[in-house]
Amino acid sequence: MLIALNKPYGVLCQFTDEQGRPTLADYVKQPGVYAAGRLDHDSEGLLLLTDDGRLQHRLADPRHKQPKTYLVQVDGAITDEALAALRRGVPLNDGPTLPAQAVHATEPEWLWPRDPPVRFRRNIPTSWLTLTLREGRNRQVRRMTAAVGFPTLRLIRVRIGEHALDGLAPGHVRVLAR
């Protein structure tokens, strides 16, 4: 079984939490499935879950280089130079990243409001980009945008390989395969 979840902001990518915070168990009712990869609690969007260990490994293991695409809102008006740096690869404290696909984007009409909302500062603009990676380091997108001078404000994964959000509402699940 392969399931897509649009993970809401603030939900942990695990099924239990001793502190009572929201988890996958609040949204996914199918027994015996596990997340194929992670999204941090402050990130939103597509999370794939499966009961097939080999499929989980293929989807999550960076050695298989499944492209993952993110819609990213950043602090400031992102420059062409910053996008070019992301495309070349960015030096991080754990080594340089692989080159990424990075393009300007606009806030899509289909995007849901975040709760809580992203902070608004009248004198500092925000901008959007689409970023596609083929590796999966801890908080990589956030570290990459910060490294080029544009900290991430909102991060939404919209695609993993051939699987996309495709209108799936936050907190909702879609069975992709049995």
Coordinates of C-alpha atoms in Angstrom, one line a residue:
M1 CA 0.0 0.0 0.0
L2 CA 1.2 3.5 -0.8
I3 CA -0.5 6.5 0.8
A4 CA -0.1 10.2 0.2
L5 CA -0.7 12.6 3.2
N6 CA -0.6 16.4 3.0
K7 CA 1.1 16.8 6.3
P8 CA 0.0 20.0 8.1
Y9 CA 2.3 22.5 9.7
G10 CA 3.2 21.5 13.3
V11 CA 2.6 17.7 12.9
L12 CA 5.4 15.3 13.8
C13 CA 6.5 12.7 11.3
Q14 CA 6.0 9.9 13.8
F15 CA 2.9 8.0 15.1
T16 CA 3.4 8.7 18.9
D17 CA 4.6 11.5 21.0
E18 CA 5.0 11.5 24.8
Q19 CA 4.4 15.2 24.9
G20 CA 1.0 15.0 23.2
R21 CA 1.9 16.9 20.1
P22 CA 0.0 16.2 16.8
T23 CA 1.4 13.2 15.0
L24 CA 0.7 11.1 11.9
A25 CA -1.7 9.0 13.9
D26 CA -4.0 12.0 14.0
Y27 CA -4.4 11.8 10.2
V28 CA -3.4 8.3 9.0
K29 CA -5.8 5.5 10.1
Q30 CA -4.4 2.7 8.0
P31 CA -2.5 0.3 10.3
G32 CA 1.0 -1.0 9.5
V33 CA 2.2 1.9 7.3
Y34 CA 5.4 3.9 7.9
A35 CA 6.7 7.2 6.5
A36 CA 9.0 7.0 3.5
G37 CA 11.2 9.9 4.5
R38 CA 10.4 12.8 6.8
L39 CA 9.2 16.4 6.9
D40 CA 10.1 18.5 9.9
H41 CA 7.2 19.6 12.1
D42 CA 7.5 23.2 10.7
S43 CA 7.3 22.0 7.1
E44 CA 4.1 21.1 5.2
G45 CA 3.1 19.0 2.2
L46 CA 3.5 15.7 0.6
L47 CA 4.5 12.7 2.8
L48 CA 4.4 9.2 1.4
L49 CA 3.6 6.2 3.7
T50 CA 3.8 2.6 2.9
D51 CA 3.6 -0.9 4.4
D52 CA 6.2 -2.2 1.9
G53 CA 9.7 -2.0 3.4
R54 CA 11.5 -2.2 0.0
L55 CA 9.4 0.6 -1.4
Q56 CA 9.9 2.7 1.7
H57 CA 13.7 2.3 1.3
R58 CA 13.6 3.2 -2.4
L59 CA 11.5 6.3 -1.8
A60 CA 13.5 7.5 1.3
D61 CA 17.1 6.5 0.8
P62 CA 19.2 9.4 -0.7
R63 CA 21.2 6.9 -2.7
H64 CA 18.1 6.3 -4.9
K65 CA 18.1 10.1 -5.6
Q66 CA 14.3 10.5 -5.9
P67 CA 13.7 14.1 -6.8
K68 CA 11.8 16.0 -4.2
T69 CA 10.3 19.4 -5.2
Y70 CA 9.5 22.1 -2.7
L71 CA 7.6 25.4 -2.9
V72 CA 9.6 27.8 -0.7
Q73 CA 8.7 31.2 0.7
V74 CA 11.8 33.1 1.7
D75 CA 12.5 36.3 3.6
G76 CA 13.4 39.0 1.0
A77 CA 13.2 39.2 -2.8
I78 CA 15.3 36.3 -3.9
T79 CA 17.9 37.3 -6.6
D80 CA 18.9 35.5 -9.8
E81 CA 22.4 35.2 -8.2
A82 CA 21.0 33.3 -5.2
L83 CA 19.1 31.0 -7.5
A84 CA 22.2 30.4 -9.6
A85 CA 24.1 29.5 -6.4
L86 CA 21.4 27.0 -5.5
R87 CA 21.7 25.5 -9.0
R88 CA 25.5 25.1 -8.6
G89 CA 25.3 23.6 -5.1
V90 CA 25.8 25.4 -1.8
P91 CA 28.6 24.8 0.7
L92 CA 27.1 23.8 4.1
N93 CA 28.8 22.8 7.3
D94 CA 28.4 19.1 6.4
G95 CA 29.8 19.5 2.9
P96 CA 28.6 21.0 -0.4
T97 CA 25.1 20.1 -1.7
L98 CA 24.4 18.6 -5.1
P99 CA 23.2 21.1 -7.7
A100 CA 19.5 21.8 -7.4
Q101 CA 16.8 23.0 -9.8
A102 CA 15.8 26.4 -8.5
V103 CA 13.4 28.9 -10.2
H104 CA 11.4 31.9 -9.3
A105 CA 7.8 31.1 -8.4
T106 CA 4.7 32.9 -7.4
E107 CA 2.4 32.1 -4.5
P108 CA -0.1 29.6 -6.1
E109 CA -3.8 30.3 -6.0
W110 CA -4.4 26.8 -4.6
L111 CA -2.2 27.4 -1.5
W112 CA -4.0 27.0 1.8
P113 CA -3.4 29.5 4.6
R114 CA -0.9 28.4 7.2
D115 CA -1.9 28.2 10.9
P116 CA -0.2 30.0 12.5
P117 CA 0.4 32.5 9.6
V118 CA 3.9 33.3 8.4
R119 CA 5.0 36.6 10.1
F120 CA 4.3 39.7 8.1
R121 CA 6.7 42.6 8.0
R122 CA 5.5 45.6 5.9
N123 CA 9.0 46.8 5.0
I124 CA 10.6 43.4 4.1
P125 CA 9.2 41.6 1.1
T126 CA 9.0 37.9 0.8
S127 CA 9.3 35.8 -2.4
W128 CA 8.7 32.3 -3.6
L129 CA 10.8 29.7 -5.4
T130 CA 10.5 26.2 -6.5
L131 CA 13.5 24.0 -5.5
T132 CA 14.1 20.4 -6.5
L133 CA 16.7 18.3 -4.7
R134 CA 18.0 14.8 -5.3
E135 CA 19.5 14.4 -1.8
G136 CA 17.9 14.6 1.6
R137 CA 19.9 16.1 4.4
N138 CA 18.5 17.3 7.7
R139 CA 16.7 20.6 7.2
Q140 CA 18.6 20.9 3.8
V141 CA 16.2 23.4 2.1
R142 CA 16.2 25.7 5.0
R143 CA 20.0 25.6 5.3
M144 CA 20.5 26.1 1.6
T145 CA 18.3 29.2 1.3
A146 CA 19.9 30.7 4.5
A147 CA 23.3 30.1 3.0
V148 CA 22.4 32.2 0.0
G149 CA 21.0 35.0 2.2
F150 CA 17.3 34.2 2.0
P151 CA 16.0 32.4 5.1
T152 CA 13.0 30.1 4.6
L153 CA 9.7 31.3 6.0
R154 CA 7.4 28.5 4.7
L155 CA 8.3 25.2 3.2
I156 CA 5.9 22.9 1.3
R157 CA 6.9 19.7 -0.4
V158 CA 4.8 19.4 -3.5
R159 CA 6.3 16.3 -5.2
I160 CA 8.4 13.2 -4.6
G161 CA 9.4 11.5 -7.8
E162 CA 6.3 10.8 -9.8
H163 CA 3.9 11.5 -6.9
A164 CA 2.5 15.0 -6.4
L165 CA 0.1 16.7 -4.0
D166 CA -2.4 17.3 -6.8
G167 CA -5.0 19.2 -4.8
L168 CA -4.8 17.0 -1.7
A169 CA -5.9 19.2 1.2
P170 CA -3.9 19.6 4.4
G171 CA -4.5 16.7 6.8
H172 CA -6.1 14.6 4.0
V173 CA -4.9 11.2 2.8
R174 CA -5.1 9.6 -0.7
V175 CA -4.4 5.9 -1.4
L176 CA -2.1 5.8 -4.4
A177 CA -1.6 2.0 -4.7
R178 CA -2.8 -1.1 -2.9

